[in-house]
XYZ file of C-alpha atoms in Angstrom:
237
model
C -28.977 87.634 -42.747
C -27.590 89.290 -45.963
C -24.047 89.247 -44.429
C -24.281 85.517 -43.531
C -25.374 84.485 -47.151
C -22.727 86.681 -48.534
C -20.056 85.052 -46.274
C -21.302 81.649 -47.207
C -21.177 82.460 -50.983
C -17.625 83.676 -50.667
C -16.474 80.695 -48.653
C -17.994 78.238 -51.315
C -16.457 80.244 -54.068
C -13.101 80.243 -52.352
C -13.355 76.297 -51.779
C -14.468 75.714 -55.485
C -11.447 77.710 -56.732
C -9.071 75.911 -54.442
C -10.359 72.518 -55.777
C -10.140 73.669 -59.375
C -6.697 74.809 -58.895
C -5.527 71.536 -57.107
C -7.135 69.518 -59.994
C -5.245 71.460 -62.637
C -2.053 71.186 -60.728
C -2.392 67.441 -60.565
C -3.220 67.186 -64.244
C -0.162 69.362 -65.246
C 2.204 67.362 -62.872
C 0.917 64.002 -64.029
C 3.476 62.345 -66.308
C 1.920 61.162 -69.641
C 5.158 59.174 -70.183
C 4.346 56.669 -67.413
C 0.849 56.129 -68.875
C 2.184 55.163 -72.345
C 4.933 52.848 -71.268
C 4.280 49.106 -72.004
C 5.115 46.340 -69.526
C 8.153 44.340 -69.514
C 7.879 41.365 -71.957
C 9.672 38.116 -72.356
C 10.094 36.293 -75.627
C 11.641 33.819 -77.825
C 13.072 34.182 -81.417
C 14.667 32.115 -84.164
C 15.689 32.514 -87.838
C 18.202 32.048 -90.476
C 21.798 33.385 -90.777
C 23.771 34.178 -93.933
C 27.419 34.906 -92.998
C 30.772 35.484 -94.518
C 34.240 36.839 -93.737
C 35.434 40.395 -94.162
C 38.208 39.369 -96.524
C 35.687 37.995 -99.038
C 33.369 39.833 -101.518
C 29.731 39.542 -100.549
C 28.034 37.092 -102.974
C 26.161 33.932 -103.290
C 29.512 31.964 -103.494
C 30.649 33.172 -100.116
C 27.515 33.033 -97.963
C 27.369 30.252 -95.406
C 23.859 29.554 -94.275
C 23.176 28.827 -90.605
C 20.561 29.762 -87.920
C 20.028 31.546 -84.577
C 17.716 30.915 -81.743
C 17.185 32.057 -78.248
C 15.342 34.316 -75.714
C 14.994 37.872 -74.998
C 13.416 40.520 -72.596
C 12.027 43.688 -73.872
C 12.231 46.485 -71.311
C 10.477 49.783 -72.311
C 12.081 53.006 -71.373
C 9.496 55.340 -72.892
C 6.744 55.126 -75.496
C 9.323 55.139 -78.253
C 12.433 53.544 -76.839
C 13.074 50.124 -75.291
C 16.105 48.020 -74.330
C 16.251 44.464 -75.468
C 19.061 42.050 -74.114
C 19.193 38.630 -75.875
C 20.836 35.327 -75.480
C 21.245 33.366 -78.661
C 22.811 30.243 -80.156
C 24.354 31.750 -83.284
C 26.065 30.202 -86.337
C 28.450 32.125 -88.234
C 31.157 31.241 -90.839
C 31.745 31.420 -94.646
C 32.293 29.363 -97.670
C 34.540 29.854 -100.619
C 34.835 28.248 -104.139
C 38.509 27.082 -104.372
C 38.385 26.219 -107.938
C 35.867 25.444 -110.629
C 36.659 23.885 -114.021
C 34.795 22.621 -117.152
C 36.155 20.563 -119.898
C 34.419 19.382 -123.271
C 35.759 17.013 -125.724
C 32.825 17.132 -127.980
C 31.210 14.006 -126.616
C 31.421 14.549 -122.764
C 31.139 17.809 -120.794
C 32.741 17.656 -117.210
C 32.187 20.325 -114.647
C 34.298 20.095 -111.432
C 33.649 22.250 -108.374
C 35.630 22.248 -105.180
C 34.528 24.499 -102.275
C 35.291 24.968 -98.630
C 33.017 25.661 -95.816
C 33.646 27.030 -92.158
C 30.892 26.603 -89.705
C 31.365 28.262 -86.360
C 29.012 28.102 -83.376
C 28.696 30.885 -80.810
C 26.751 31.928 -77.798
C 25.790 35.714 -78.613
C 24.513 38.235 -76.140
C 23.158 41.295 -78.326
C 22.050 44.407 -76.399
C 19.858 46.335 -78.464
C 18.232 49.805 -78.099
C 15.158 49.929 -80.133
C 13.332 53.059 -81.293
C 9.824 53.124 -82.719
C 9.058 55.932 -85.167
C 5.573 54.479 -85.619
C 3.604 52.040 -83.433
C 4.497 48.649 -85.067
C 7.792 49.443 -86.668
C 11.234 49.834 -84.892
C 14.880 50.420 -85.631
C 17.371 48.937 -83.442
C 21.274 49.171 -82.799
C 23.733 48.003 -80.233
C 26.709 45.870 -79.342
C 26.845 42.039 -79.515
C 29.247 39.970 -77.341
C 29.820 36.299 -78.477
C 31.773 33.397 -77.004
C 33.108 30.662 -79.594
C 31.937 27.095 -78.776
C 33.088 24.966 -81.661
C 33.169 24.599 -85.228
C 34.193 22.636 -88.471
C 36.126 23.021 -91.633
C 34.542 21.208 -94.594
C 35.773 20.534 -98.085
C 33.241 19.473 -100.717
C 33.993 18.137 -104.237
C 31.202 17.896 -107.126
C 31.833 16.452 -110.494
C 28.989 16.609 -113.199
C 29.584 14.540 -116.261
C 27.284 14.949 -119.211
C 27.207 12.545 -122.208
C 24.389 12.521 -124.712
C 22.100 14.652 -122.610
C 22.524 12.380 -119.585
C 24.254 13.940 -116.565
C 25.923 11.928 -113.795
C 26.913 13.702 -110.511
C 29.389 12.466 -108.024
C 30.039 14.302 -104.665
C 32.511 13.678 -101.817
C 33.182 15.656 -98.656
C 35.438 15.511 -95.576
C 35.454 17.777 -92.342
C 37.648 18.334 -89.353
C 37.046 20.169 -86.084
C 38.398 23.688 -85.805
C 41.358 24.049 -83.569
C 40.011 26.161 -80.721
C 43.525 27.301 -79.885
C 43.675 29.085 -82.974
C 40.543 31.089 -82.516
C 39.702 34.009 -80.304
C 36.938 32.906 -77.879
C 35.408 36.226 -77.469
C 33.975 38.114 -80.452
C 32.752 41.681 -80.244
C 30.387 43.276 -82.976
C 27.888 45.978 -83.577
C 24.450 45.290 -84.739
C 21.877 47.302 -86.736
C 18.473 46.143 -87.637
C 14.796 46.756 -88.082
C 11.593 44.933 -87.132
C 7.755 44.918 -87.457
C 5.089 43.699 -85.141
C 2.595 41.662 -87.012
C 0.533 41.153 -83.989
C 0.948 41.986 -80.339
C 2.693 38.702 -79.878
C 4.196 37.809 -83.255
C 6.939 39.900 -85.025
C 9.581 39.733 -87.771
C 13.110 41.248 -87.705
C 16.138 41.550 -89.817
C 19.704 42.373 -88.491
C 23.134 42.873 -89.726
C 26.041 42.379 -87.393
C 29.593 43.531 -88.191
C 32.306 41.985 -85.932
C 35.313 44.129 -84.851
C 37.577 41.370 -83.411
C 39.493 39.013 -85.503
C 38.606 35.338 -85.728
C 42.043 33.618 -86.236
C 44.736 34.697 -83.865
C 47.485 34.367 -86.537
C 45.910 36.597 -89.173
C 45.372 40.370 -89.469
C 42.054 41.756 -88.163
C 41.220 43.507 -91.321
C 40.702 40.355 -93.224
C 39.553 38.100 -90.424
C 36.162 39.281 -89.059
C 32.655 37.803 -88.967
C 29.815 39.393 -91.111
C 26.371 37.995 -90.608
C 22.760 38.747 -91.876
C 19.947 37.541 -89.757
C 16.136 37.229 -90.634
C 13.786 35.811 -88.129
C 10.542 35.538 -86.208
C 9.984 36.547 -82.651
C 7.218 35.650 -80.167
C 6.369 37.919 -77.060
C 4.472 36.302 -74.179
């Protein structure tokens, strides 16, 4: 009888040890990475652009304002990394003060300003890799491929005349379509940005894109690239 109880005890101990070993093995082999990866999410985004050409000095007199808007899909790779392709309607371009004068004859002060604006519309496809050093904040970088749709060249003239403390301002402008045959249809650039998730659905982002291909076919590439700063909101479904 004692031998029977001893045998049962040894058998139960062996089974318990085997169960514990199997549980530990499963725990070790289970990938914590998969547990932490978030689901794929779609979203929309929109915001403002401030752009200029590479030949210009960065400043308020060279920045052409525009906007971007479109959709994206965020594909998590791990807890810290994700891949985000986007499709955007994207405005670029530049402005430049051609000349600015001021005359004063002691009675009347006249200020004249003439500036040109270039507005260019693209369909852009940024392919961003995002890295999250902390939960809600991310840094992103990647290439951007764009296709030129259309654009306009605008000339604007403003004359402000002040006599006896009273100022009269007159303005005039004219515009013409950009000749598409003079423009490279495809534009390639590199983007670098950062973002912050305000909530699980709403976020803000800022991005700088430096184009590497020239705009005007007839001009050197070094003085003929797009530069654009983007600031916007995004919403994930």
